[in-house]
């Protein structure tokens, strides 16, 4: 999986890194149980501070996307449980995206078609 970070973006680097890893898991580029690079290795490869990668990993662990073992490193979680916090976050983000799509003239059908297209690209979800 190739990590692409935009250093000039207003989105913090640790959030971009978190999002790239989640997309990689969703698209099947990172497999269940797969070992992730060490914090130092990913920081070196991405050209960022180790604290940035560590922050991303901690968020991913809290959200249940990865698991960590002090001796063995970080791995993609075998099961990612849906919970109330995730559902609330998803509803909030979808509400904002829906509003933006509507305000820019996108039809409901176009919006749902785009959502369907993005969702269908997710490998674990289409199995």
Tab-separated table of N, CA, C and O in Angstrom:
chain	number	residue	atom	x	y	z
A	1	UNK	N	0.834	-1.178	0.000
A	1	UNK	CA	0.000	0.000	0.000
A	1	UNK	C	0.879	1.242	0.000
A	1	UNK	O	1.849	1.323	0.740
A	2	UNK	N	0.526	2.194	-0.825
A	2	UNK	CA	1.286	3.433	-0.922
A	2	UNK	C	0.545	4.523	-0.145
A	2	UNK	O	-0.646	4.750	-0.364
A	3	UNK	N	1.248	5.158	0.767
A	3	UNK	CA	0.690	6.254	1.566
A	3	UNK	C	0.972	7.561	0.835
A	3	UNK	O	2.110	7.847	0.482
A	4	UNK	N	-0.075	8.342	0.603
A	4	UNK	CA	0.076	9.646	-0.045
A	4	UNK	C	-0.384	10.727	0.925
A	4	UNK	O	-1.565	10.790	1.268
A	5	UNK	N	0.553	11.559	1.352
A	5	UNK	CA	0.252	12.636	2.275
A	5	UNK	C	0.414	13.977	1.580
A	5	UNK	O	1.350	14.167	0.804
A	6	UNK	N	-0.483	14.897	1.868
A	6	UNK	CA	-0.423	16.243	1.314
A	6	UNK	C	0.032	17.183	2.418
A	6	UNK	O	-0.758	17.564	3.287
A	7	UNK	N	1.301	17.535	2.388
A	7	UNK	CA	1.887	18.364	3.439
A	7	UNK	C	1.318	19.780	3.463
A	7	UNK	O	1.433	20.479	4.457
A	8	UNK	N	0.679	20.213	2.362
A	8	UNK	CA	0.112	21.560	2.326
A	8	UNK	C	-1.386	21.577	2.648
A	8	UNK	O	-2.006	22.634	2.664
A	9	UNK	N	-1.952	20.419	2.937
A	9	UNK	CA	-3.374	20.314	3.252
A	9	UNK	C	-3.671	20.886	4.631
A	9	UNK	O	-2.813	20.866	5.523
A	10	UNK	N	-4.901	21.346	4.813
A	10	UNK	CA	-5.319	21.821	6.136
A	10	UNK	C	-5.643	20.643	7.062
A	10	UNK	O	-5.768	20.820	8.267
A	11	UNK	N	-5.768	19.450	6.496
A	11	UNK	CA	-6.000	18.241	7.295
A	11	UNK	C	-4.684	17.816	7.932
A	11	UNK	O	-3.689	17.643	7.229
A	12	UNK	N	-4.665	17.653	9.252
A	12	UNK	CA	-3.417	17.261	9.918
A	12	UNK	C	-2.850	15.961	9.342
A	12	UNK	O	-3.598	15.076	8.920
A	13	UNK	N	-1.535	15.852	9.354
A	13	UNK	CA	-0.845	14.693	8.786
A	13	UNK	C	-1.286	13.402	9.474
A	13	UNK	O	-1.522	12.396	8.822
A	14	UNK	N	-1.433	13.435	10.811
A	14	UNK	CA	-1.819	12.209	11.510
A	14	UNK	C	-3.220	11.741	11.083
A	14	UNK	O	-3.491	10.550	11.021
A	15	UNK	N	-4.113	12.684	10.763
A	15	UNK	CA	-5.457	12.337	10.291
A	15	UNK	C	-5.375	11.768	8.876
A	15	UNK	O	-6.019	10.765	8.555
A	16	UNK	N	-4.553	12.395	8.019
A	16	UNK	CA	-4.373	11.870	6.662
A	16	UNK	C	-3.827	10.445	6.711
A	16	UNK	O	-4.288	9.574	5.978
A	17	UNK	N	-2.859	10.216	7.580
A	17	UNK	CA	-2.253	8.894	7.725
A	17	UNK	C	-3.290	7.887	8.209
A	17	UNK	O	-3.423	6.796	7.649
A	18	UNK	N	-4.064	8.257	9.204
A	18	UNK	CA	-5.142	7.401	9.715
A	18	UNK	C	-6.114	7.063	8.600
A	18	UNK	O	-6.499	5.920	8.410
A	19	UNK	N	-6.524	8.078	7.846
A	19	UNK	CA	-7.494	7.867	6.766
A	19	UNK	C	-6.946	6.960	5.672
A	19	UNK	O	-7.662	6.105	5.144
A	20	UNK	N	-5.678	7.118	5.328
A	20	UNK	CA	-5.052	6.278	4.299
A	20	UNK	C	-5.027	4.816	4.738
A	20	UNK	O	-5.276	3.916	3.939
A	21	UNK	N	-4.739	4.581	6.005
A	21	UNK	CA	-4.697	3.208	6.515
A	21	UNK	C	-6.094	2.602	6.531
A	21	UNK	O	-6.289	1.457	6.116
A	22	UNK	N	-7.097	3.370	6.957
A	22	UNK	CA	-8.476	2.869	6.963
A	22	UNK	C	-8.924	2.536	5.535
A	22	UNK	O	-9.511	1.478	5.286
A	23	UNK	N	-8.607	3.408	4.582
A	23	UNK	CA	-8.953	3.130	3.183
A	23	UNK	C	-8.232	1.880	2.684
A	23	UNK	O	-8.807	1.066	1.960
A	24	UNK	N	-6.973	1.721	3.069
A	24	UNK	CA	-6.213	0.536	2.672
A	24	UNK	C	-6.829	-0.744	3.204
A	24	UNK	O	-6.906	-1.755	2.502
A	25	UNK	N	-7.310	-0.698	4.448
A	25	UNK	CA	-7.983	-1.862	5.027
A	25	UNK	C	-9.292	-2.109	4.289
A	25	UNK	O	-9.605	-3.234	3.901
A	26	UNK	N	-10.058	-1.044	4.085
A	26	UNK	CA	-11.353	-1.163	3.421
A	26	UNK	C	-11.259	-1.700	2.006
A	26	UNK	O	-12.092	-2.504	1.575
A	27	UNK	N	-10.241	-1.288	1.288
A	27	UNK	CA	-10.074	-1.723	-0.105
A	27	UNK	C	-9.374	-3.065	-0.222
A	27	UNK	O	-9.193	-3.589	-1.317
A	28	UNK	N	-8.958	-3.617	0.912
A	28	UNK	CA	-8.310	-4.922	0.888
A	28	UNK	C	-6.830	-4.862	0.579
A	28	UNK	O	-6.188	-5.891	0.386
A	29	UNK	N	-6.258	-3.661	0.541
A	29	UNK	CA	-4.819	-3.519	0.309
A	29	UNK	C	-4.040	-3.948	1.549
A	29	UNK	O	-2.888	-4.362	1.449
A	30	UNK	N	-4.660	-3.807	2.703
A	30	UNK	CA	-4.111	-4.301	3.964
A	30	UNK	C	-5.063	-5.386	4.445
A	30	UNK	O	-6.249	-5.140	4.626
A	31	UNK	N	-4.539	-6.574	4.638
A	31	UNK	CA	-5.355	-7.735	4.994
A	31	UNK	C	-5.485	-7.900	6.506
A	31	UNK	O	-4.608	-7.477	7.262
A	32	UNK	N	-6.553	-8.545	6.900
A	32	UNK	CA	-6.771	-8.885	8.302
A	32	UNK	C	-5.566	-9.643	8.842
A	32	UNK	O	-5.081	-10.569	8.202
A	33	UNK	N	-5.066	-9.198	9.979
A	33	UNK	CA	-3.919	-9.841	10.607
A	33	UNK	C	-2.572	-9.404	10.065
A	33	UNK	O	-1.531	-9.784	10.599
A	34	UNK	N	-2.571	-8.592	9.007
A	34	UNK	CA	-1.304	-8.156	8.405
A	34	UNK	C	-0.559	-7.218	9.345
A	34	UNK	O	-1.143	-6.347	9.974
A	35	UNK	N	0.752	-7.414	9.410
A	35	UNK	CA	1.605	-6.569	10.248
A	35	UNK	C	1.826	-5.233	9.548
A	35	UNK	O	2.116	-5.184	8.362
A	36	UNK	N	1.654	-4.172	10.305
A	36	UNK	CA	1.915	-2.828	9.793
A	36	UNK	C	3.375	-2.465	10.045
A	36	UNK	O	4.018	-3.046	10.923
A	37	UNK	N	3.892	-1.504	9.296
A	37	UNK	CA	5.271	-1.071	9.554
A	37	UNK	C	5.408	-0.541	10.984
A	37	UNK	O	4.426	-0.057	11.561
A	38	UNK	N	6.598	-0.618	11.518
A	38	UNK	CA	6.833	-0.020	12.829
A	38	UNK	C	6.625	1.486	12.727
A	38	UNK	O	6.659	2.062	11.631
A	39	UNK	N	6.422	2.109	13.868
A	39	UNK	CA	6.250	3.565	13.900
A	39	UNK	C	7.458	4.238	13.254
A	39	UNK	O	7.313	5.126	12.403
A	40	UNK	N	8.642	3.788	13.609
A	40	UNK	CA	9.864	4.394	13.053
A	40	UNK	C	9.970	4.190	11.549
A	40	UNK	O	10.341	5.106	10.816
A	41	UNK	N	9.650	2.979	11.094
A	41	UNK	CA	9.753	2.677	9.668
A	41	UNK	C	8.762	3.512	8.856
A	41	UNK	O	9.117	4.091	7.838
A	42	UNK	N	7.505	3.576	9.315
A	42	UNK	CA	6.498	4.351	8.585
A	42	UNK	C	6.834	5.833	8.608
A	42	UNK	O	6.681	6.523	7.598
A	43	UNK	N	7.315	6.324	9.732
A	43	UNK	CA	7.709	7.731	9.824
A	43	UNK	C	8.824	8.035	8.832
A	43	UNK	O	8.790	9.044	8.116
A	44	UNK	N	9.804	7.146	8.760
A	44	UNK	CA	10.913	7.314	7.833
A	44	UNK	C	10.424	7.277	6.384
A	44	UNK	O	10.776	8.138	5.575
A	45	UNK	N	9.587	6.283	6.057
A	45	UNK	CA	9.070	6.134	4.693
A	45	UNK	C	8.211	7.328	4.265
A	45	UNK	O	8.268	7.755	3.122
A	46	UNK	N	7.407	7.838	5.204
A	46	UNK	CA	6.482	8.932	4.884
A	46	UNK	C	7.126	10.304	5.054
A	46	UNK	O	6.559	11.316	4.646
A	47	UNK	N	8.301	10.342	5.680
A	47	UNK	CA	8.984	11.612	5.889
A	47	UNK	C	8.316	12.477	6.941
A	47	UNK	O	8.243	13.692	6.802
A	48	UNK	N	7.800	11.815	8.005
A	48	UNK	CA	7.143	12.548	9.080
A	48	UNK	C	7.762	12.153	10.414
A	48	UNK	O	8.527	11.199	10.516
A	49	UNK	N	7.393	12.874	11.452
A	49	UNK	CA	7.878	12.625	12.803
A	49	UNK	C	7.269	11.332	13.347
A	49	UNK	O	6.119	11.011	13.055
A	50	UNK	N	8.028	10.618	14.164
A	50	UNK	CA	7.511	9.379	14.755
A	50	UNK	C	6.290	9.626	15.634
A	50	UNK	O	5.400	8.778	15.710
A	51	UNK	N	6.211	10.788	16.270
A	51	UNK	CA	5.053	11.114	17.114
A	51	UNK	C	3.776	11.212	16.274
A	51	UNK	O	2.689	10.889	16.744
A	52	UNK	N	3.919	11.649	15.027
A	52	UNK	CA	2.775	11.746	14.120
A	52	UNK	C	2.225	10.359	13.826
A	52	UNK	O	1.014	10.121	13.902
A	53	UNK	N	3.107	9.425	13.511
A	53	UNK	CA	2.690	8.048	13.224
A	53	UNK	C	2.127	7.413	14.480
A	53	UNK	O	1.089	6.732	14.440
A	54	UNK	N	2.784	7.641	15.607
A	54	UNK	CA	2.308	7.076	16.865
A	54	UNK	C	0.891	7.552	17.178
A	54	UNK	O	0.043	6.764	17.606
A	55	UNK	N	0.622	8.824	16.951
A	55	UNK	CA	-0.717	9.378	17.192
A	55	UNK	C	-1.742	8.702	16.283
A	55	UNK	O	-2.833	8.338	16.719
A	56	UNK	N	-1.389	8.502	15.021
A	56	UNK	CA	-2.283	7.816	14.072
A	56	UNK	C	-2.569	6.397	14.533
A	56	UNK	O	-3.719	5.948	14.529
A	57	UNK	N	-1.538	5.677	14.927
A	57	UNK	CA	-1.693	4.297	15.389
A	57	UNK	C	-2.571	4.237	16.644
A	57	UNK	O	-3.393	3.341	16.786
A	58	UNK	N	-2.392	5.182	17.556
A	58	UNK	CA	-3.203	5.192	18.774
A	58	UNK	C	-4.679	5.417	18.452
A	58	UNK	O	-5.556	4.770	19.042
A	59	UNK	N	-4.961	6.300	17.508
A	59	UNK	CA	-6.347	6.543	17.096
A	59	UNK	C	-6.923	5.295	16.435
A	59	UNK	O	-8.047	4.874	16.746
A	60	UNK	N	-6.160	4.684	15.538
A	60	UNK	CA	-6.613	3.466	14.853
A	60	UNK	C	-6.873	2.339	15.849
A	60	UNK	O	-7.840	1.578	15.702
A	61	UNK	N	-6.038	2.244	16.867
A	61	UNK	CA	-6.225	1.223	17.898
A	61	UNK	C	-7.499	1.506	18.688
A	61	UNK	O	-8.306	0.603	18.922
A	62	UNK	N	-7.691	2.753	19.079
A	62	UNK	CA	-8.889	3.144	19.844
A	62	UNK	C	-10.159	2.856	19.047
A	62	UNK	O	-11.167	2.421	19.602
A	63	UNK	N	-10.093	3.089	17.734
A	63	UNK	CA	-11.259	2.864	16.874
A	63	UNK	C	-11.449	1.389	16.527
A	63	UNK	O	-12.467	1.026	15.950
A	64	UNK	N	-10.459	0.564	16.847
A	64	UNK	CA	-10.579	-0.872	16.623
A	64	UNK	C	-10.094	-1.352	15.266
A	64	UNK	O	-10.267	-2.518	14.924
A	65	UNK	N	-9.460	-0.483	14.482
A	65	UNK	CA	-8.984	-0.882	13.160
A	65	UNK	C	-7.683	-1.674	13.228
A	65	UNK	O	-7.391	-2.475	12.349
A	66	UNK	N	-6.890	-1.410	14.262
A	66	UNK	CA	-5.648	-2.159	14.434
A	66	UNK	C	-5.554	-2.644	15.880
A	66	UNK	O	-6.256	-2.146	16.763
A	67	UNK	N	-4.692	-3.619	16.093
A	67	UNK	CA	-4.360	-4.077	17.443
A	67	UNK	C	-2.847	-3.991	17.569
A	67	UNK	O	-2.132	-4.075	16.572
A	68	UNK	N	-2.393	-3.799	18.770
A	68	UNK	CA	-0.948	-3.697	18.973
A	68	UNK	C	-0.489	-4.686	20.036
A	68	UNK	O	-1.245	-5.050	20.932
A	69	UNK	N	0.743	-5.105	19.887
A	69	UNK	CA	1.411	-5.964	20.847
A	69	UNK	C	2.772	-5.325	21.085
A	69	UNK	O	3.511	-5.071	20.134
A	70	UNK	N	3.066	-5.062	22.318
A	70	UNK	CA	4.312	-4.367	22.666
A	70	UNK	C	5.545	-5.010	22.050
A	70	UNK	O	6.475	-4.336	21.651
A	71	UNK	N	5.546	-6.327	21.966
A	71	UNK	CA	6.715	-7.047	21.461
A	71	UNK	C	6.681	-7.259	19.955
A	71	UNK	O	7.714	-7.289	19.306
A	72	UNK	N	5.471	-7.412	19.395
A	72	UNK	CA	5.364	-7.805	17.988
A	72	UNK	C	5.000	-6.662	17.033
A	72	UNK	O	5.188	-6.770	15.836
A	73	UNK	N	4.422	-5.584	17.547
A	73	UNK	CA	4.070	-4.455	16.702
A	73	UNK	C	2.574	-4.293	16.494
A	73	UNK	O	1.764	-4.776	17.285
A	74	UNK	N	2.219	-3.643	15.392
A	74	UNK	CA	0.820	-3.336	15.084
A	74	UNK	C	0.327	-4.210	13.936
A	74	UNK	O	1.064	-4.476	12.983
A	75	UNK	N	-0.926	-4.641	14.042
A	75	UNK	CA	-1.543	-5.521	13.054
A	75	UNK	C	-2.950	-5.035	12.734
A	75	UNK	O	-3.613	-4.451	13.586
A	76	UNK	N	-3.425	-5.335	11.524
A	76	UNK	CA	-4.807	-5.044	11.161
A	76	UNK	C	-5.701	-5.958	11.985
A	76	UNK	O	-5.455	-7.162	12.080
A	77	UNK	N	-6.727	-5.397	12.605
A	77	UNK	CA	-7.629	-6.175	13.459
A	77	UNK	C	-8.367	-7.245	12.674
A	77	UNK	O	-8.709	-7.047	11.511
A	78	UNK	N	-8.612	-8.364	13.351
A	78	UNK	CA	-9.353	-9.460	12.735
A	78	UNK	C	-10.834	-9.129	12.632
A	78	UNK	O	-11.505	-9.528	11.705
A	79	UNK	N	-11.348	-8.409	13.620
A	79	UNK	CA	-12.764	-8.023	13.591
A	79	UNK	C	-12.882	-6.587	14.065
A	79	UNK	O	-12.259	-6.186	15.043
A	80	UNK	N	-13.661	-5.836	13.338
A	80	UNK	CA	-13.886	-4.439	13.682
A	80	UNK	C	-15.368	-4.300	13.995
A	80	UNK	O	-16.222	-4.422	13.117
A	81	UNK	N	-15.668	-4.099	15.264
A	81	UNK	CA	-17.057	-4.060	15.706
A	81	UNK	C	-17.680	-2.691	15.463
A	81	UNK	O	-17.038	-1.661	15.626
A	82	UNK	N	-18.929	-2.710	15.048
A	82	UNK	CA	-19.719	-1.489	14.906
A	82	UNK	C	-20.152	-1.070	16.310
A	82	UNK	O	-20.522	-1.901	17.124
A	83	UNK	N	-20.074	0.193	16.592
A	83	UNK	CA	-20.540	0.655	17.894
A	83	UNK	C	-21.287	1.972	17.746
A	83	UNK	O	-21.346	2.564	16.679
A	84	UNK	N	-21.863	2.426	18.839
A	84	UNK	CA	-22.673	3.638	18.840
A	84	UNK	C	-21.861	4.859	18.429
A	84	UNK	O	-22.342	5.687	17.657
A	85	UNK	N	-20.624	4.972	18.908
A	85	UNK	CA	-19.785	6.118	18.564
A	85	UNK	C	-19.563	6.186	17.052
A	85	UNK	O	-19.645	7.258	16.451
A	86	UNK	N	-19.277	5.031	16.437
A	86	UNK	CA	-19.054	5.004	15.001
A	86	UNK	C	-20.324	5.405	14.250
A	86	UNK	O	-20.274	6.197	13.311
A	87	UNK	N	-21.462	4.869	14.663
A	87	UNK	CA	-22.726	5.178	13.993
A	87	UNK	C	-23.032	6.668	14.074
A	87	UNK	O	-23.423	7.283	13.081
A	88	UNK	N	-22.817	7.266	15.234
A	88	UNK	CA	-23.046	8.705	15.395
A	88	UNK	C	-22.091	9.517	14.517
A	88	UNK	O	-22.499	10.496	13.899
A	89	UNK	N	-20.838	9.115	14.471
A	89	UNK	CA	-19.845	9.805	13.639
A	89	UNK	C	-20.233	9.704	12.170
A	89	UNK	O	-20.189	10.687	11.436
A	90	UNK	N	-20.623	8.507	11.742
A	90	UNK	CA	-21.013	8.291	10.353
A	90	UNK	C	-22.220	9.145	9.989
A	90	UNK	O	-22.237	9.801	8.939
A	91	UNK	N	-23.227	9.158	10.840
A	91	UNK	CA	-24.422	9.963	10.577
A	91	UNK	C	-24.074	11.444	10.462
A	91	UNK	O	-24.562	12.132	9.569
A	92	UNK	N	-23.215	11.919	11.335
A	92	UNK	CA	-22.814	13.317	11.316
A	92	UNK	C	-22.069	13.670	10.026
A	92	UNK	O	-22.344	14.691	9.381
A	93	UNK	N	-21.131	12.804	9.638
A	93	UNK	CA	-20.359	13.067	8.419
A	93	UNK	C	-21.232	12.950	7.167
A	93	UNK	O	-21.087	13.741	6.236
A	94	UNK	N	-22.142	11.981	7.163
A	94	UNK	CA	-23.044	11.841	6.015
A	94	UNK	C	-24.009	13.021	5.916
A	94	UNK	O	-24.351	13.455	4.814
A	95	UNK	N	-24.435	13.540	7.069
A	95	UNK	CA	-25.319	14.708	7.065
A	95	UNK	C	-24.614	15.896	6.422
A	95	UNK	O	-25.178	16.586	5.570
A	96	UNK	N	-23.350	16.119	6.806
A	96	UNK	CA	-22.580	17.220	6.243
A	96	UNK	C	-22.350	17.022	4.751
A	96	UNK	O	-22.546	17.933	3.942
A	97	UNK	N	-21.935	15.816	4.348
A	97	UNK	CA	-21.707	15.532	2.924
A	97	UNK	C	-22.992	15.670	2.111
A	97	UNK	O	-22.971	16.194	0.994
A	98	UNK	N	-24.097	15.217	2.684
A	98	UNK	CA	-25.391	15.343	1.994
A	98	UNK	C	-25.756	16.808	1.800
A	98	UNK	O	-26.223	17.204	0.726
A	99	UNK	N	-25.549	17.605	2.830
A	99	UNK	CA	-25.845	19.036	2.738
A	99	UNK	C	-24.989	19.705	1.671
A	99	UNK	O	-25.486	20.475	0.838
A	100	UNK	N	-23.695	19.395	1.678
A	100	UNK	CA	-22.786	19.980	0.691
A	100	UNK	C	-23.170	19.555	-0.720
A	100	UNK	O	-23.174	20.376	-1.645
A	101	UNK	N	-23.507	18.286	-0.896
A	101	UNK	CA	-23.904	17.793	-2.219
A	101	UNK	C	-25.172	18.500	-2.686
A	101	UNK	O	-25.264	18.943	-3.838
A	102	UNK	N	-26.132	18.615	-1.798
A	102	UNK	CA	-27.402	19.273	-2.132
A	102	UNK	C	-27.176	20.748	-2.490
A	102	UNK	O	-27.706	21.239	-3.490
A	103	UNK	N	-26.377	21.434	-1.687
A	103	UNK	CA	-26.130	22.864	-1.905
A	103	UNK	C	-25.351	23.148	-3.183
A	103	UNK	O	-25.456	24.233	-3.750
A	104	UNK	N	-24.571	22.171	-3.635
A	104	UNK	CA	-23.816	22.375	-4.877
A	104	UNK	C	-24.571	21.869	-6.102
A	104	UNK	O	-24.025	21.845	-7.196
A	105	UNK	N	-25.829	21.452	-5.896
A	105	UNK	CA	-26.671	21.078	-7.024
A	105	UNK	C	-26.672	19.605	-7.396
A	105	UNK	O	-27.257	19.213	-8.405
A	106	UNK	N	-26.032	18.766	-6.602
A	106	UNK	CA	-26.013	17.339	-6.905
A	106	UNK	C	-27.376	16.737	-6.546
A	106	UNK	O	-27.916	17.018	-5.486
A	107	UNK	N	-27.889	15.917	-7.433
A	107	UNK	CA	-29.172	15.274	-7.154
A	107	UNK	C	-28.995	14.142	-6.144
A	107	UNK	O	-27.892	13.628	-5.951
A	108	UNK	N	-30.090	13.737	-5.541
A	108	UNK	CA	-30.083	12.629	-4.589
A	108	UNK	C	-29.558	11.367	-5.276
A	108	UNK	O	-28.755	10.628	-4.709
A	109	UNK	N	-30.013	11.143	-6.497
A	109	UNK	CA	-29.602	9.957	-7.245
A	109	UNK	C	-28.101	9.970	-7.523
A	109	UNK	O	-27.428	8.944	-7.409
A	110	UNK	N	-27.566	11.140	-7.906
A	110	UNK	CA	-26.123	11.246	-8.152
A	110	UNK	C	-25.328	10.980	-6.870
A	110	UNK	O	-24.316	10.274	-6.891
A	111	UNK	N	-25.810	11.531	-5.756
A	111	UNK	CA	-25.140	11.354	-4.481
A	111	UNK	C	-25.145	9.880	-4.068
A	111	UNK	O	-24.109	9.326	-3.700
A	112	UNK	N	-26.296	9.249	-4.157
A	112	UNK	CA	-26.398	7.839	-3.779
A	112	UNK	C	-25.594	6.951	-4.719
A	112	UNK	O	-24.986	5.965	-4.283
A	113	UNK	N	-25.557	7.307	-5.999
A	113	UNK	CA	-24.767	6.556	-6.967
A	113	UNK	C	-23.279	6.641	-6.622
A	113	UNK	O	-22.550	5.642	-6.682
A	114	UNK	N	-22.832	7.840	-6.241
A	114	UNK	CA	-21.430	8.019	-5.860
A	114	UNK	C	-21.120	7.231	-4.588
A	114	UNK	O	-20.080	6.577	-4.487
A	115	UNK	N	-22.027	7.261	-3.617
A	115	UNK	CA	-21.844	6.484	-2.381
A	115	UNK	C	-21.752	5.002	-2.705
A	115	UNK	O	-20.881	4.293	-2.186
A	116	UNK	N	-22.636	4.531	-3.585
A	116	UNK	CA	-22.635	3.122	-3.970
A	116	UNK	C	-21.324	2.747	-4.663
A	116	UNK	O	-20.748	1.696	-4.396
A	117	UNK	N	-20.844	3.627	-5.531
A	117	UNK	CA	-19.588	3.373	-6.248
A	117	UNK	C	-18.427	3.251	-5.269
A	117	UNK	O	-17.620	2.324	-5.356
A	118	UNK	N	-18.332	4.178	-4.316
A	118	UNK	CA	-17.244	4.150	-3.332
A	118	UNK	C	-17.345	2.901	-2.461
A	118	UNK	O	-16.353	2.222	-2.202
A	119	UNK	N	-18.554	2.578	-2.007
A	119	UNK	CA	-18.747	1.414	-1.138
A	119	UNK	C	-18.409	0.123	-1.863
A	119	UNK	O	-17.822	-0.789	-1.275
A	120	UNK	N	-18.720	0.061	-3.153
A	120	UNK	CA	-18.453	-1.170	-3.916
A	120	UNK	C	-16.958	-1.408	-4.131
A	120	UNK	O	-16.548	-2.515	-4.453
A	121	UNK	N	-16.125	-0.392	-3.923
A	121	UNK	CA	-14.681	-0.543	-4.062
A	121	UNK	C	-14.055	-1.174	-2.815
A	121	UNK	O	-12.880	-1.539	-2.827
A	122	UNK	N	-14.829	-1.299	-1.757
A	122	UNK	CA	-14.316	-1.855	-0.513
A	122	UNK	C	-14.377	-3.373	-0.584
A	122	UNK	O	-15.443	-3.951	-0.697
A	123	UNK	N	-13.225	-4.018	-0.553
A	123	UNK	CA	-13.111	-5.465	-0.736
A	123	UNK	C	-13.758	-6.287	0.380
A	123	UNK	O	-14.511	-7.195	0.097
A	124	UNK	N	-13.474	-5.994	1.664
A	124	UNK	CA	-14.088	-6.828	2.703
A	124	UNK	C	-15.618	-6.737	2.711
A	124	UNK	O	-16.287	-7.664	3.092
A	125	UNK	N	-16.148	-5.618	2.226
A	125	UNK	CA	-17.591	-5.404	2.261
A	125	UNK	C	-18.303	-6.088	1.093
A	125	UNK	O	-19.497	-6.318	1.152
A	126	UNK	N	-17.585	-6.374	0.018
A	126	UNK	CA	-18.213	-6.952	-1.167
A	126	UNK	C	-18.089	-8.459	-1.217
A	126	UNK	O	-18.576	-9.098	-2.133
A	127	UNK	N	-17.407	-9.048	-0.247
A	127	UNK	CA	-17.194	-10.500	-0.247
A	127	UNK	C	-18.471	-11.257	0.055
A	127	UNK	O	-19.390	-10.780	0.617
